[in-house]
mmCIF file of C-alpha atoms and ligand atoms in Angstrom:
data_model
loop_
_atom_site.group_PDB
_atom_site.id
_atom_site.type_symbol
_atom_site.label_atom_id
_atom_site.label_comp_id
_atom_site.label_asym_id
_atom_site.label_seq_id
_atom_site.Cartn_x
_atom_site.Cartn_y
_atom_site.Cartn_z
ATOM 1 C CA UNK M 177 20.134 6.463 -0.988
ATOM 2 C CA UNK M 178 17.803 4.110 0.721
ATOM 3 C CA UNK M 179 19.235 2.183 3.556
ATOM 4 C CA UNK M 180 16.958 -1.813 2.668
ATOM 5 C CA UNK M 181 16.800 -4.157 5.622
ATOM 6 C CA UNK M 182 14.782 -7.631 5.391
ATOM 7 C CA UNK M 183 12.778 -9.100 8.028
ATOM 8 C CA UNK M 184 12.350 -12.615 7.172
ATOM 9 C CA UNK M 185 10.122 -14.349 9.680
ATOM 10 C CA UNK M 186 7.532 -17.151 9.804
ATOM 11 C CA UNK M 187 4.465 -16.968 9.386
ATOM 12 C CA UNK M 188 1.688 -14.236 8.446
ATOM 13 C CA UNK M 189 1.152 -13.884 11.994
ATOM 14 C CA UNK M 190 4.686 -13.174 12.782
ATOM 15 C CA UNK M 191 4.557 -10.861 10.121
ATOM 16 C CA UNK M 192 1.644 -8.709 11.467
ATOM 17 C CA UNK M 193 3.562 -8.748 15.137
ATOM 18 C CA UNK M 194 6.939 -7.804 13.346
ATOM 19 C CA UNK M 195 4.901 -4.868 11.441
ATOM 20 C CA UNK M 196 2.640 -3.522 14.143
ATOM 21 C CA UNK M 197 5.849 -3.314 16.233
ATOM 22 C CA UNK M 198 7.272 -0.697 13.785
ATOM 23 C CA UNK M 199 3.784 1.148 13.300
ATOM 24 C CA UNK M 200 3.298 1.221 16.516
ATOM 25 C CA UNK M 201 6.856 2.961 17.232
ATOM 26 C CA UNK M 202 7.118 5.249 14.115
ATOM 27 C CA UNK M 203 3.667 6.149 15.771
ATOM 28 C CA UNK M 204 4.878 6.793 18.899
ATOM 29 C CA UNK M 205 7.355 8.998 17.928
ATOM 30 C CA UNK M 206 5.299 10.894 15.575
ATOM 31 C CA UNK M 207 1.524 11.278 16.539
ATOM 32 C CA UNK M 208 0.652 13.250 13.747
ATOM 33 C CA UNK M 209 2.009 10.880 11.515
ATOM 34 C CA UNK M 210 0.905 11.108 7.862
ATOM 35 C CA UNK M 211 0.275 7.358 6.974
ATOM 36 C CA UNK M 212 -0.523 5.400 3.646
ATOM 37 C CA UNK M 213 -1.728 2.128 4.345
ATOM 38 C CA UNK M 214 -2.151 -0.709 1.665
ATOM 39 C CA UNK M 215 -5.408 -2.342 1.039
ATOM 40 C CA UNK M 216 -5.347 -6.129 -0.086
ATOM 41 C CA UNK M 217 -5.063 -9.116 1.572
ATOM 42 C CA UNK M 218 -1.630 -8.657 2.864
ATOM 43 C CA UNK M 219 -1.700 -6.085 5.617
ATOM 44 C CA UNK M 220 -5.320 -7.586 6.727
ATOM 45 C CA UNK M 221 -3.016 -9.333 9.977
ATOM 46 C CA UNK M 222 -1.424 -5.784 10.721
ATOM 47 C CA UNK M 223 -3.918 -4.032 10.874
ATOM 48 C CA UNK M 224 -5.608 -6.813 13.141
ATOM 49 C CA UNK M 225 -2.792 -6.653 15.417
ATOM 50 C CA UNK M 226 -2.810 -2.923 15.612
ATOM 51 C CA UNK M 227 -6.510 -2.758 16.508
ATOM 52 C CA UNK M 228 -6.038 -5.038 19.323
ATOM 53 C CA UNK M 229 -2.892 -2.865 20.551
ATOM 54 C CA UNK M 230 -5.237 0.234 19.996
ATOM 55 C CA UNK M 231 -7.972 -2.048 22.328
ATOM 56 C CA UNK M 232 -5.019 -2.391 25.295
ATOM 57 C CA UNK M 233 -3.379 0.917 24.996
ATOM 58 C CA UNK M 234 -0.028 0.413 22.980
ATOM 59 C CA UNK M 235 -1.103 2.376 19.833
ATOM 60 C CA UNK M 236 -2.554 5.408 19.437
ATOM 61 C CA UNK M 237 -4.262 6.150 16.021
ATOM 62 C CA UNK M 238 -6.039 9.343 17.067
ATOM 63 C CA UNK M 239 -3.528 12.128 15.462
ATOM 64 C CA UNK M 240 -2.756 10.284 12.648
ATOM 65 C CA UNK M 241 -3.635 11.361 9.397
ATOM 66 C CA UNK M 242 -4.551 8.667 6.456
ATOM 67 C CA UNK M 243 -4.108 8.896 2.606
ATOM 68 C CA UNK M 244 -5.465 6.768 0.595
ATOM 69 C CA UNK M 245 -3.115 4.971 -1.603
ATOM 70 C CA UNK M 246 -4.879 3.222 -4.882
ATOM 71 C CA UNK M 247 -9.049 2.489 -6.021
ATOM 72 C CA UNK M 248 -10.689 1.431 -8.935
ATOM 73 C CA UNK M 249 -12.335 3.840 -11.105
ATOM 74 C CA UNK M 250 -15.440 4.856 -12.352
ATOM 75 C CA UNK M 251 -17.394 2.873 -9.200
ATOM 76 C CA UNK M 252 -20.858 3.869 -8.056
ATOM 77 C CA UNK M 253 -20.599 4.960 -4.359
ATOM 78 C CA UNK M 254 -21.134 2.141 -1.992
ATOM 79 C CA UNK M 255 -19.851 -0.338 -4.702
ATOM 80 C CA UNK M 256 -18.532 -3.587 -2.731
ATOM 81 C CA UNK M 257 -15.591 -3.363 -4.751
ATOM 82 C CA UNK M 258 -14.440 -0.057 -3.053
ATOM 83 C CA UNK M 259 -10.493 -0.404 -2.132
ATOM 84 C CA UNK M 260 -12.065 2.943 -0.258
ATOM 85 C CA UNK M 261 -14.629 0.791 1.544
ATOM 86 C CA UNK M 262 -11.740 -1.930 1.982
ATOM 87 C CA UNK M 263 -9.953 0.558 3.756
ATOM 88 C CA UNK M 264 -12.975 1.713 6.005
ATOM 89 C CA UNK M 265 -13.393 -1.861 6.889
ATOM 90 C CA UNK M 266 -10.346 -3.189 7.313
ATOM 91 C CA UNK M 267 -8.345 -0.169 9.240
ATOM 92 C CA UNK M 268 -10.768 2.954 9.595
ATOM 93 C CA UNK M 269 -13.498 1.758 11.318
ATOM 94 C CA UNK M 270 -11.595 -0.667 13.631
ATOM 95 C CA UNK M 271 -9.104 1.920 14.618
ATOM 96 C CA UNK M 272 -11.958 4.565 14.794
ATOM 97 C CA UNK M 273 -10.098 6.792 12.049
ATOM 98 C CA UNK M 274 -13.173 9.296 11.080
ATOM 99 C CA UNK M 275 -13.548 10.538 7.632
ATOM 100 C CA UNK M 276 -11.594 14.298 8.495
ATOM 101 C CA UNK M 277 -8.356 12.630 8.687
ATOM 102 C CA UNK M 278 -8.215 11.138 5.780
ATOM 103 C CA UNK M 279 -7.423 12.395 2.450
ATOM 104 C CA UNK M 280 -9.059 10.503 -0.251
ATOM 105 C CA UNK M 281 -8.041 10.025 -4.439
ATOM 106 C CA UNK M 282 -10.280 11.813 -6.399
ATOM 107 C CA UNK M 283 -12.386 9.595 -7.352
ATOM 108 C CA UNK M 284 -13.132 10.619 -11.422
ATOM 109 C CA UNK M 285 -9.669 11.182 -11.548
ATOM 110 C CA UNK M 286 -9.766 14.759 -12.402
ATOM 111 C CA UNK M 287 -6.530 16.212 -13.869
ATOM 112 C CA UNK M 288 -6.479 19.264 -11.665
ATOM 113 C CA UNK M 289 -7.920 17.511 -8.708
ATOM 114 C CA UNK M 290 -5.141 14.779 -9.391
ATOM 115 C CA UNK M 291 -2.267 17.821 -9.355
ATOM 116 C CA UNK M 292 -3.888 19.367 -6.572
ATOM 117 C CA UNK M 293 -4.106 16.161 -4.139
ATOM 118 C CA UNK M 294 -0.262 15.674 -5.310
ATOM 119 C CA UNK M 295 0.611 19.311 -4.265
ATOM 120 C CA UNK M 296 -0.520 19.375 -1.433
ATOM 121 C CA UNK M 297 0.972 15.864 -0.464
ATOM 122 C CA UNK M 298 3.972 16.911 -1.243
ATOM 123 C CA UNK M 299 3.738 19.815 1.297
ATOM 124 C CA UNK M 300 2.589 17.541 4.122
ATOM 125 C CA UNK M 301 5.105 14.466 3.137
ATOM 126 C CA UNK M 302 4.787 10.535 3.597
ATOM 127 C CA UNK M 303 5.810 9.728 6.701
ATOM 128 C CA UNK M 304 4.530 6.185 6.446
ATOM 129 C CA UNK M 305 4.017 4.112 3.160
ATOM 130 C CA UNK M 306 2.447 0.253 4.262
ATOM 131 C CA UNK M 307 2.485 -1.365 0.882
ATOM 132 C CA UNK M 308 2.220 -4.707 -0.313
ATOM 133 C CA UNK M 309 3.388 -5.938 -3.858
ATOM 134 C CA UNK M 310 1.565 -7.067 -6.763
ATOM 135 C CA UNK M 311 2.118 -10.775 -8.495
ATOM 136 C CA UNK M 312 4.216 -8.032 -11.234
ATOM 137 C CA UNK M 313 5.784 -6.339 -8.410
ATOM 138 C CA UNK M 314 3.286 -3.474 -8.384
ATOM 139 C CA UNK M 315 3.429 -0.979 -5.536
ATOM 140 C CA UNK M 316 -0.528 0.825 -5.152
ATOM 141 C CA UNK M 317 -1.680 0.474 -9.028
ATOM 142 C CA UNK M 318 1.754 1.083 -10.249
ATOM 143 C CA UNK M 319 1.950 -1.505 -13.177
ATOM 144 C CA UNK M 320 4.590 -2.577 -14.899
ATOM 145 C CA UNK M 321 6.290 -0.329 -16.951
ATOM 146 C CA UNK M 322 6.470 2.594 -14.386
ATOM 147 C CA UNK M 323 8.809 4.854 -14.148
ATOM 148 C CA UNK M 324 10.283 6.086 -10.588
ATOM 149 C CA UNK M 325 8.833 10.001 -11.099
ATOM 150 C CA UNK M 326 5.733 8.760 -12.442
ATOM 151 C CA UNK M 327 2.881 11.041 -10.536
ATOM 152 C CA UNK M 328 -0.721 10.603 -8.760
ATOM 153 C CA UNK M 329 -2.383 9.020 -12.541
ATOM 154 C CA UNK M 330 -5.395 7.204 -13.931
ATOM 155 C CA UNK M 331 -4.017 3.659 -15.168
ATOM 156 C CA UNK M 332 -4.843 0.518 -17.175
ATOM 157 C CA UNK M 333 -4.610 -2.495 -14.916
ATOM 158 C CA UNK M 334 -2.606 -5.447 -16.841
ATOM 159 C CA UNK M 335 -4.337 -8.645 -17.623
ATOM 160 C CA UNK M 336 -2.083 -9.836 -14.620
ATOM 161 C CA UNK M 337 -3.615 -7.557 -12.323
ATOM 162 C CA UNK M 338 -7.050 -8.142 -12.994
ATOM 163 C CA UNK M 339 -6.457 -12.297 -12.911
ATOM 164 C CA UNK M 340 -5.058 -11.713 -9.533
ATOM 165 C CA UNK M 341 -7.433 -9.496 -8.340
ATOM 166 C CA UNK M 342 -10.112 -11.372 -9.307
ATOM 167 C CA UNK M 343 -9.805 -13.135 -6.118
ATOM 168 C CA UNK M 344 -10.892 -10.626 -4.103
ATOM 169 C CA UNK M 345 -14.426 -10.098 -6.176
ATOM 170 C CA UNK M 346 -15.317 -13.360 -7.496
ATOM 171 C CA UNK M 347 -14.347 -13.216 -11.084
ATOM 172 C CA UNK M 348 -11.887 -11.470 -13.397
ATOM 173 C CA UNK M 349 -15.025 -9.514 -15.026
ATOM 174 C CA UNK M 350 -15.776 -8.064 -11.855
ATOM 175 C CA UNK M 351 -12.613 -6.271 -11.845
ATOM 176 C CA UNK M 352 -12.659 -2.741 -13.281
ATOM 177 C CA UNK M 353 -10.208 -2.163 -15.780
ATOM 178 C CA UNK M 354 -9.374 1.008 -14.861
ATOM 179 C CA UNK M 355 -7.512 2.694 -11.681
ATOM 180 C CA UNK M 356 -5.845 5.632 -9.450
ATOM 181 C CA UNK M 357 -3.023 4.863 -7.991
ATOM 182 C CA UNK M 358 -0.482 7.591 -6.042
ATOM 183 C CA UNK M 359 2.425 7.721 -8.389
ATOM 184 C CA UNK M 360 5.616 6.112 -7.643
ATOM 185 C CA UNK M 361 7.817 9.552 -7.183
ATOM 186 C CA UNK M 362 5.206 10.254 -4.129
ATOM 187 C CA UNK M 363 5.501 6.656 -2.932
ATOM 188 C CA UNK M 364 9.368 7.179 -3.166
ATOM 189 C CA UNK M 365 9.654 10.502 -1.223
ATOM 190 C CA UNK M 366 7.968 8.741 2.171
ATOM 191 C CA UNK M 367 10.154 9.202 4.973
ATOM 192 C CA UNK M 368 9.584 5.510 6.189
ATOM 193 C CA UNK M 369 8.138 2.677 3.981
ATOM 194 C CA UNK M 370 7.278 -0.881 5.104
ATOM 195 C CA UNK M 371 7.006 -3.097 2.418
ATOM 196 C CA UNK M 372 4.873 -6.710 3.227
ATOM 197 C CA UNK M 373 5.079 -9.990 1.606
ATOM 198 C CA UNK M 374 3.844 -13.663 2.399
ATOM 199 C CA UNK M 375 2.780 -16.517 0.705
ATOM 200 C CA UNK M 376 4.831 -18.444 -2.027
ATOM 201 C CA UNK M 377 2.876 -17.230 -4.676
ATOM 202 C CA UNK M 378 5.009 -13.604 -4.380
ATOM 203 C CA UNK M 379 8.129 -15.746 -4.407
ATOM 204 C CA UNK M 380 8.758 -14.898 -7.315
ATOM 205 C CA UNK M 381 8.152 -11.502 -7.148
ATOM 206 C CA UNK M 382 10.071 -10.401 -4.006
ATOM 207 C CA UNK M 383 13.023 -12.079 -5.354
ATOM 208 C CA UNK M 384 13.053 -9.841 -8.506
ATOM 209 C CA UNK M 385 12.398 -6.361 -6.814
ATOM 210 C CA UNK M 386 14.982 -7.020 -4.039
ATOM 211 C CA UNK M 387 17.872 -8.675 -6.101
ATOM 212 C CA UNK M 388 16.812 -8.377 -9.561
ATOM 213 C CA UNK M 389 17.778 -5.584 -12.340
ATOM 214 C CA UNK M 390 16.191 -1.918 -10.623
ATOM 215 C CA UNK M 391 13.346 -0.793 -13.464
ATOM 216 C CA UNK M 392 10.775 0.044 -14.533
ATOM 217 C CA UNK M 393 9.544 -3.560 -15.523
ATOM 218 C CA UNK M 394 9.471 -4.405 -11.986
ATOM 219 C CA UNK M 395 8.107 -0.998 -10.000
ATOM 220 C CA UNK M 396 8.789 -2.502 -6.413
ATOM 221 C CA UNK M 397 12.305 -2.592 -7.496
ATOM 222 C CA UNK M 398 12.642 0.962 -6.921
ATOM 223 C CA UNK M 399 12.443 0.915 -3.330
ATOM 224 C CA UNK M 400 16.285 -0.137 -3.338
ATOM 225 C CA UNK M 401 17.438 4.179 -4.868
ATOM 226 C CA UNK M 402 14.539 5.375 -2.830
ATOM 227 C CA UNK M 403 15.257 8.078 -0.130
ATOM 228 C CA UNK M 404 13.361 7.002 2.521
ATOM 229 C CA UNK M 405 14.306 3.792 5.588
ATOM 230 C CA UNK M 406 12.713 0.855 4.108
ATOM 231 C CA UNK M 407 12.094 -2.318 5.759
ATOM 232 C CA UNK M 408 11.107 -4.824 3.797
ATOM 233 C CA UNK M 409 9.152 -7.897 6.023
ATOM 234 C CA UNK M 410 8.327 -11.712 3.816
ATOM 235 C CA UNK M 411 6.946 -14.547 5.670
ATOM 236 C CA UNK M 412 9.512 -17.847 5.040
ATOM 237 C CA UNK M 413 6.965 -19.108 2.196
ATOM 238 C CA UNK M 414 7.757 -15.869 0.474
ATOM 239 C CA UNK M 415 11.217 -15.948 0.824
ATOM 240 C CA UNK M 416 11.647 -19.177 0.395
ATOM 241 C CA UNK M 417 8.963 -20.151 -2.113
HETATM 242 C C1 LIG S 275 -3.383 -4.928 -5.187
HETATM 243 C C2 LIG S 275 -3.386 -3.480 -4.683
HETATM 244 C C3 LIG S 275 -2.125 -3.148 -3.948
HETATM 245 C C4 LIG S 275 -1.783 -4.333 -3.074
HETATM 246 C C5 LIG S 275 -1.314 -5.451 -3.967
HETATM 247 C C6 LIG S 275 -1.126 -6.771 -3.259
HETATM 248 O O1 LIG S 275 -3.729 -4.992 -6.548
HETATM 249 N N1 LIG S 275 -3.561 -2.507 -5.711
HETATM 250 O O2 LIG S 275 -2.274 -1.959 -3.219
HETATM 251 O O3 LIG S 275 -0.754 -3.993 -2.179
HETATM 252 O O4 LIG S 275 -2.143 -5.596 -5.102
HETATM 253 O O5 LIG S 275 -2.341 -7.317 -2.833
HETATM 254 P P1 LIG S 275 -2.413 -8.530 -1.813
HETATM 255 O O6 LIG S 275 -1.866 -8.026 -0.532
HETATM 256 O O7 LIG S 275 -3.876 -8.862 -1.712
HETATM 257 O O8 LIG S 275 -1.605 -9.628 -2.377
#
């Protein structure tokens, strides 16, 4: 069973310290690390801060290797709204992370390309999940219901998602309705996970999937039975509200 410990600090840029400071150890440990980062708004500061470490010699991203953890479907390549492209711009690129290392969702969605990627994660392992939680206490494109086995899928995103990504892309018709997301059972079975929160708009949210009923209404609420060390770090506002 999971062992939960909460990290309330802050400010976002206390949060991206507190994170990087874990990264950068769980890195330093394990080189090779296999590492799912988050795209969103969220870990933007962490990843920051891990550049910069990269920049003065206190993390090492050279070894690692990256897997992609949600995107919208059915984009033309090069589409702006990419969560591939966010992850290029926000972590890739800046930490110099070339395309070889990185093992990317099949982007049609394939059924035996889905099974495939899945398999073979499951040899390698998670050590790393970053994730950040939706307004419905999503984790990646898991929406609400999910259950905890659910598998590497093609999904609907709820009206809630698409209202609050909207944000990111202008207007709710800009965001595609459908997704990929890794399944929850291969989120689960990561050795480490580091789950980020800030801003009183996930008050709400945090709340339920840390003290809340665990299920499937509220995915993030798994993370309390999963296997893995998970460290859950909230800025005040989030905490607090
Ligand atoms: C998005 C993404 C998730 C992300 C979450 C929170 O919809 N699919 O991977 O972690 O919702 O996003 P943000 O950090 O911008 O609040």
């Amino acid at each position: 069973m999971a062992t939960t410990q909460l990290e309330v600090v802050d400010d976002e840029a206390a949060l991206a310290r507190a994170a990087a400071d874990i990264v950068s150890d769980i890195v330093a440990a394990n080189p090779d690390a296999v590492v799912v980062p988050a795209t969103g708004e969220t870990p933007l500061g962490l990843y920051a801060e891990l550049t910069a470490r990269r920049d003065t010699g206190g993390f090492d991203p050279s070894r690692l290797t990256i897997v992609q953890l949600d995107d919208y479907l059915g984009l033309d390549p090069g589409d702006r709204r990419s969560l591939f492209g966010w992850m290029q711009r926000a972590l890739l690129a800046p930490l110099g992370i070339t395309d070889g290392r990185v093992r990317r969702l099949p982007a049609d969605g394939d059924p035996d390309a889905v099974a495939s990627f899945d398999r073979e994660l499951a040899q390698a392992g998670i050590d790393l999940a970053i994730l950040g939680i939706g307004e419905n206490g999503h984790l990646g494109f898991n929406e609400p219901p999910a259950a905890a086995d659910s598998d590497t899928r093609i999904v609907d995103l709820t009206p809630e998602t698409i209202a609050a990504n909207a944000r990111y892309w202008g207007r709710a018709e800009d965001v595609p309705a459908r997704a990929i997301t890794l399944g929850l059972r291969q989120i689960l079975a990561s050795r480490r996970i580091l789950l980020l929160a800030s801003g009183a708009k996930k008050h709400g949210i945090v709340r339920r999937a840390l003290e809340g009923p665990v299920g499937q209404d509220v995915p993030a609420s798994f993370l309390r039975e999963a296997g893995a060390e998970v460290t859950v770090i909230v800025d005040r506002a989030a905490w607090d509200g």
